Short mmCIF file of C-alpha atoms in Angstrom, two decimals:
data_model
loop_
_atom_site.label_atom_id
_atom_site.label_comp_id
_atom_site.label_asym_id
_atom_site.label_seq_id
_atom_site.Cartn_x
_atom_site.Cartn_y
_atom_site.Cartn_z
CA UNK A 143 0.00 0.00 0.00
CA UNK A 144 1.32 3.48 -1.04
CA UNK A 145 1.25 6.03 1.58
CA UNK A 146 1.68 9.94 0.73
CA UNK A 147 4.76 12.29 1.73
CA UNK A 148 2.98 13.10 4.92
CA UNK A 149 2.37 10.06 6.14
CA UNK A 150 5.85 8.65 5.29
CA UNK A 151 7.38 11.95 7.20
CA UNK A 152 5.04 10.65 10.15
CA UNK A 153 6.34 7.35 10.23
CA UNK A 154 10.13 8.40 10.07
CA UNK A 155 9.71 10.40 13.62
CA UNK A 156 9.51 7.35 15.96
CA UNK A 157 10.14 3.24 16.09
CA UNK A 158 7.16 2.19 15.55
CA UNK A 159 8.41 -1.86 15.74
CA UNK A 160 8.16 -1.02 19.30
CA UNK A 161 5.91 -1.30 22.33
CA UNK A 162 5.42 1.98 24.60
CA UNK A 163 3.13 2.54 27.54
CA UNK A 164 -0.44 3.99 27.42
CA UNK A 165 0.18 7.98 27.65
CA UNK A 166 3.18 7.79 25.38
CA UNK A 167 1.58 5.86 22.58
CA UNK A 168 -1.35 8.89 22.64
CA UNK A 169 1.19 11.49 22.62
CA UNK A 170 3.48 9.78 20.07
CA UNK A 171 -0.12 9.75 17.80
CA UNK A 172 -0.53 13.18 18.45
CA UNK A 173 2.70 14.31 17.41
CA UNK A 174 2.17 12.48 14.00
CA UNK A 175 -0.98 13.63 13.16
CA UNK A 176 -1.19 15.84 9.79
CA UNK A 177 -4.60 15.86 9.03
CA UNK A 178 -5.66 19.54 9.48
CA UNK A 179 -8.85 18.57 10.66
CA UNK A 180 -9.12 17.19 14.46
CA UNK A 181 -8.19 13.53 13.66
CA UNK A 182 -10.47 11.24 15.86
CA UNK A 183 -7.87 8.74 18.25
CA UNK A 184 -8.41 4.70 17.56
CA UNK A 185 -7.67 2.07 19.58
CA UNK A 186 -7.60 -1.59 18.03
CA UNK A 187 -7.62 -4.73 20.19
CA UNK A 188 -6.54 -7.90 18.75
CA UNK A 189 -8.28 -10.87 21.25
CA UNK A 190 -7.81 -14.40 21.00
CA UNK A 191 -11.21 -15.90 21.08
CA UNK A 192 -12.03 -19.61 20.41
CA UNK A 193 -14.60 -20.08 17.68
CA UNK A 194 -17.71 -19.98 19.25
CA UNK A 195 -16.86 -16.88 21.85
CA UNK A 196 -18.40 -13.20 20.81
CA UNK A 197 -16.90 -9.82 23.22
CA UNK A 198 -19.84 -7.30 22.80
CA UNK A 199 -20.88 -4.93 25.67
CA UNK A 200 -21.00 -0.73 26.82
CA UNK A 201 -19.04 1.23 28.22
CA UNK A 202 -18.66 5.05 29.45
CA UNK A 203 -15.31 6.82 28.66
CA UNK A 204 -14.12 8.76 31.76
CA UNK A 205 -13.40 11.66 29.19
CA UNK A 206 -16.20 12.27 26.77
CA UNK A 207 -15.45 13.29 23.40
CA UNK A 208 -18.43 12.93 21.15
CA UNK A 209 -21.22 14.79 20.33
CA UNK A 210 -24.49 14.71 22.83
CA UNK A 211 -26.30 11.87 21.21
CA UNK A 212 -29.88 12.61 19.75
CA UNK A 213 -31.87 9.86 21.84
CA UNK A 214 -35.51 8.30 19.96
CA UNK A 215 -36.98 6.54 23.00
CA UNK A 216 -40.19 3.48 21.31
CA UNK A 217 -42.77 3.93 24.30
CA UNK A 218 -46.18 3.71 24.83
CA UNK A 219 -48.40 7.12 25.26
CA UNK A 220 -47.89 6.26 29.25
CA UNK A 221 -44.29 6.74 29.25
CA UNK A 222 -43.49 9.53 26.54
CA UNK A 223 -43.62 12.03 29.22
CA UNK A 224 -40.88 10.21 31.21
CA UNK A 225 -38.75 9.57 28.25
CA UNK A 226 -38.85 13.30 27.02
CA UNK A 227 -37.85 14.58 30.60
CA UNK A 228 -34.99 12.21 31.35
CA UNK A 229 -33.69 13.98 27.81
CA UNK A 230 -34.77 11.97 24.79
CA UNK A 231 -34.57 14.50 21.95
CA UNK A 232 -37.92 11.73 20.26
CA UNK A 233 -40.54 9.41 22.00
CA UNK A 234 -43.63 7.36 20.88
CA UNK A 235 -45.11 4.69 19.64
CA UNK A 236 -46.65 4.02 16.25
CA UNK A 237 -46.14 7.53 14.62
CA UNK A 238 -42.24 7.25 15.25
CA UNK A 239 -41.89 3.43 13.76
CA UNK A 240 -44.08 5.26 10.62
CA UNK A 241 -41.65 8.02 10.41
CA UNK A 242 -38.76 5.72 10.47
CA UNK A 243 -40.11 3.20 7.98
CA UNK A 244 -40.61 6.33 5.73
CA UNK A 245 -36.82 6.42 5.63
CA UNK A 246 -36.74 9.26 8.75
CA UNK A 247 -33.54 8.32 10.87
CA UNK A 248 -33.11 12.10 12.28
CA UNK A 249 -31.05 10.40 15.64
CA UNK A 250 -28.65 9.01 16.70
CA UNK A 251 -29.73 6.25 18.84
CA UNK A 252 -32.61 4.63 19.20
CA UNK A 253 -34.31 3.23 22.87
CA UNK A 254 -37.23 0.55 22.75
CA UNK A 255 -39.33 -0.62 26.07
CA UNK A 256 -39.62 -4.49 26.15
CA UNK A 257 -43.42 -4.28 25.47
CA UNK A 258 -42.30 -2.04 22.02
CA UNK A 259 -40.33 -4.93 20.40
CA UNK A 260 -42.42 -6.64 18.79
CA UNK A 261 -43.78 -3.30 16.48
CA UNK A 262 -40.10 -2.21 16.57
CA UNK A 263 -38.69 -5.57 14.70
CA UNK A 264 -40.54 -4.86 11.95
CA UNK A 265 -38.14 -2.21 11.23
CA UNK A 266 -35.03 -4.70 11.35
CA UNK A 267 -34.59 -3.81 7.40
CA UNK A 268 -34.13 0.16 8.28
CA UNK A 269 -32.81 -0.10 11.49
CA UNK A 270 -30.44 -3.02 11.01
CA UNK A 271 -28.54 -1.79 8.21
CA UNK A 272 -27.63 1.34 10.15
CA UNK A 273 -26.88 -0.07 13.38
CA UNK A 274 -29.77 0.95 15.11
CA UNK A 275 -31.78 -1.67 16.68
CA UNK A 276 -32.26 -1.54 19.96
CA UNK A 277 -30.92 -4.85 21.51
CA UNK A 278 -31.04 -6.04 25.32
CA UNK A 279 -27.26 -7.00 24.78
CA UNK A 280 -26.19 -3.25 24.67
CA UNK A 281 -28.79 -1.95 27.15
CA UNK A 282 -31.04 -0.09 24.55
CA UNK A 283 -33.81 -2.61 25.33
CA UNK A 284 -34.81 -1.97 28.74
CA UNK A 285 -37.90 -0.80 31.30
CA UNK A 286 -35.33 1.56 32.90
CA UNK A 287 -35.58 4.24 29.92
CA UNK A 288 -34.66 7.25 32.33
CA UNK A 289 -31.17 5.29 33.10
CA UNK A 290 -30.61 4.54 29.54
CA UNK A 291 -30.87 7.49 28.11
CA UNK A 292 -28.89 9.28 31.09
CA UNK A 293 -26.17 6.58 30.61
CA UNK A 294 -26.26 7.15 26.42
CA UNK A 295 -26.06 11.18 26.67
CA UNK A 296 -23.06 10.97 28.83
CA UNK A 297 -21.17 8.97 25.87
CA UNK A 298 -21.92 5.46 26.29
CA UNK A 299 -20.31 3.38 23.86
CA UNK A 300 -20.92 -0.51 22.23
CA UNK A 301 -17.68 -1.76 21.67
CA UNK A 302 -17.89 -5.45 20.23
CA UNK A 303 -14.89 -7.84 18.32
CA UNK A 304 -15.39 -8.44 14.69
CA UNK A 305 -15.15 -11.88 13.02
CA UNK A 306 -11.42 -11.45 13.19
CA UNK A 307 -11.63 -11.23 16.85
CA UNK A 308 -10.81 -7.37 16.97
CA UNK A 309 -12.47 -4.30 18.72
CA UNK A 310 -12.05 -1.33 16.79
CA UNK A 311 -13.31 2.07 18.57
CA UNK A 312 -12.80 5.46 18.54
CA UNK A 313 -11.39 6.36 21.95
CA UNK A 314 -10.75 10.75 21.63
CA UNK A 315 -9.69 13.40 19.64
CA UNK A 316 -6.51 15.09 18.61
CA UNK A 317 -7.00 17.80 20.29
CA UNK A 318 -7.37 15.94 23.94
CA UNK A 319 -5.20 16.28 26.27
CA UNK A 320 -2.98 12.83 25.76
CA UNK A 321 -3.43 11.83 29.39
CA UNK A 322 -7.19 12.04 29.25
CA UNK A 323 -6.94 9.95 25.59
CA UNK A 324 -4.64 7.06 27.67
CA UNK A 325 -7.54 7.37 30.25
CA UNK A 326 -9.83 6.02 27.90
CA UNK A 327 -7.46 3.62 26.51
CA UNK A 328 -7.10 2.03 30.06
CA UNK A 329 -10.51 1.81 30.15
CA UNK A 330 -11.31 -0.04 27.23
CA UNK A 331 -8.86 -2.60 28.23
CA UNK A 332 -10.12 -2.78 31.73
CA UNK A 333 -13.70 -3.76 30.29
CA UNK A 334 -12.50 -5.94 27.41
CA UNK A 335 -10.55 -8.06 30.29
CA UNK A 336 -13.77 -7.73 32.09
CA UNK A 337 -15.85 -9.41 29.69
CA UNK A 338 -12.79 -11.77 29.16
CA UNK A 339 -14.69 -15.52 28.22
CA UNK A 340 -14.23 -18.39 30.69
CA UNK A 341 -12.23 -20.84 28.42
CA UNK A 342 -10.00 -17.77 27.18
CA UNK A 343 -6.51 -18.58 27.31
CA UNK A 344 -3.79 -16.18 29.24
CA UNK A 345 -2.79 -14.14 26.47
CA UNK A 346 -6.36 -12.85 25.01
CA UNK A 347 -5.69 -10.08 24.64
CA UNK A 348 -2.94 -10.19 22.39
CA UNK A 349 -2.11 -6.93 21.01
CA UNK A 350 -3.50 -3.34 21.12
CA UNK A 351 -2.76 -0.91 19.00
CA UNK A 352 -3.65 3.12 18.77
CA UNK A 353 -3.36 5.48 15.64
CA UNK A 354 -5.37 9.09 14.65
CA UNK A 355 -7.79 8.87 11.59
CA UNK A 356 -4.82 9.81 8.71
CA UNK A 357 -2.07 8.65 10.76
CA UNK A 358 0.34 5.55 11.46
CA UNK A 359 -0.43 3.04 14.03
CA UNK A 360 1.57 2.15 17.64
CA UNK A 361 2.04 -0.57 19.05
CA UNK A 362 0.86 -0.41 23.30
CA UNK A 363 2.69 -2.72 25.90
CA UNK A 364 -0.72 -5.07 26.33
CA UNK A 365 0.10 -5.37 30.29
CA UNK A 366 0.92 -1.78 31.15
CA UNK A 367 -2.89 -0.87 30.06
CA UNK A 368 -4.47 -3.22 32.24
#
């Protein structure tokens, strides 16, 4: 793969065969960065998973970088009320699963009560494609609507492992102070070990690696962000 003059000037500032600890790696990415728009910080997480194991859960970053998500809360006419004071920017029943099999998808995430599913599967098709289905798995399911949506304004995040068995997730900006970056880092790793399976071998996680947007990637001693 060719890589521009900027990129190759990036990769001639540092050894990037080697391992460094959490807050270095972030700076190091910070200091390569070329973009001149505020490059978004990604970790990747390499696990060793047997065949049949999946890593898939939430989390809330200590230091929030994101947006304030644009919450649609499914809910019947008994509940909208609650919904739209604990801060959902949408909620309702059948006028919002119309709207959204019109093609409307004016949010960011969407919120279903239990008793909702059934209406709300019908718009697997729509809301499937974009990643948008509420599912018990990443707490967007759920009688608790007032904790959800409290939980997804303050930044929480899915992070699951792809078929290859890696996590790939934007953990800060640029622009962030690198400390508060290798905050988030540590934090990641803590939860990934958290939902570490029960056959998993000692080395699951086997590598972790961090890069900006544009920018090369670095290598992060494994133990040191645990």
């Amino acid at each position: 793969m060719k890589h521009g003059k900027k990129y190759r000037a990036s990769l001639a500032k540092y050894d990037l065969a080697k391992k460094y600890d959490v807050a270095a790696a972030c700076k190091m990415v910070q200091d390569m960065k070329f973009a001149k728009f505020d490059e978004t910080v990604e970790a990747h997480v390499s696990l060793r998973l047997g065949k049949s194991d999946t890593v898939r859960d939430t989390l809330v970053f200590p230091n929030q970088f994101k947006a304030e998500k644009k919450v649609l809360v499914f809910c019947k006419e008994d509940r909208i009320k609650e919904a739209l004071d604990a801060g959902a920017a949408f909620a309702g029943a059948d006028e919002y699963i119309e709207k959204v099999k019109g093609g409307w998808l004016d949010f960011d995430v969407a919120v279903a009560t239990p008793d909702m599913m059934k209406d709300v599967g019908r718009l697997g098709m729509v809301l499937g494609r974009k990643g948008l289905m509420p599912n018990p798995k990443t707490g967007t399911v759920t009688v608790d609507i007032a904790k959800a949506i409290a939980e997804l304004k303050k930044g929480r995040t899915e992070y699951r492992a792809d078929k290859g068995g890696v996590v790939h997730i934007a953990v800060g900006k640029c622009s962030m102070d690198a400390d508060k970056v290798a905050e988030n880092i540590k934090t990641l790793i803590s939860e990934i070990n958290r939902k570490k399976p029960a056959d998993a071998k000692a080395d699951y996680v086997q590598t972790v690696s961090v890069s900006s947007s544009m920018g090369p990637g670095v290598w992060v001693d494994v133990k040191e962000g645990e």
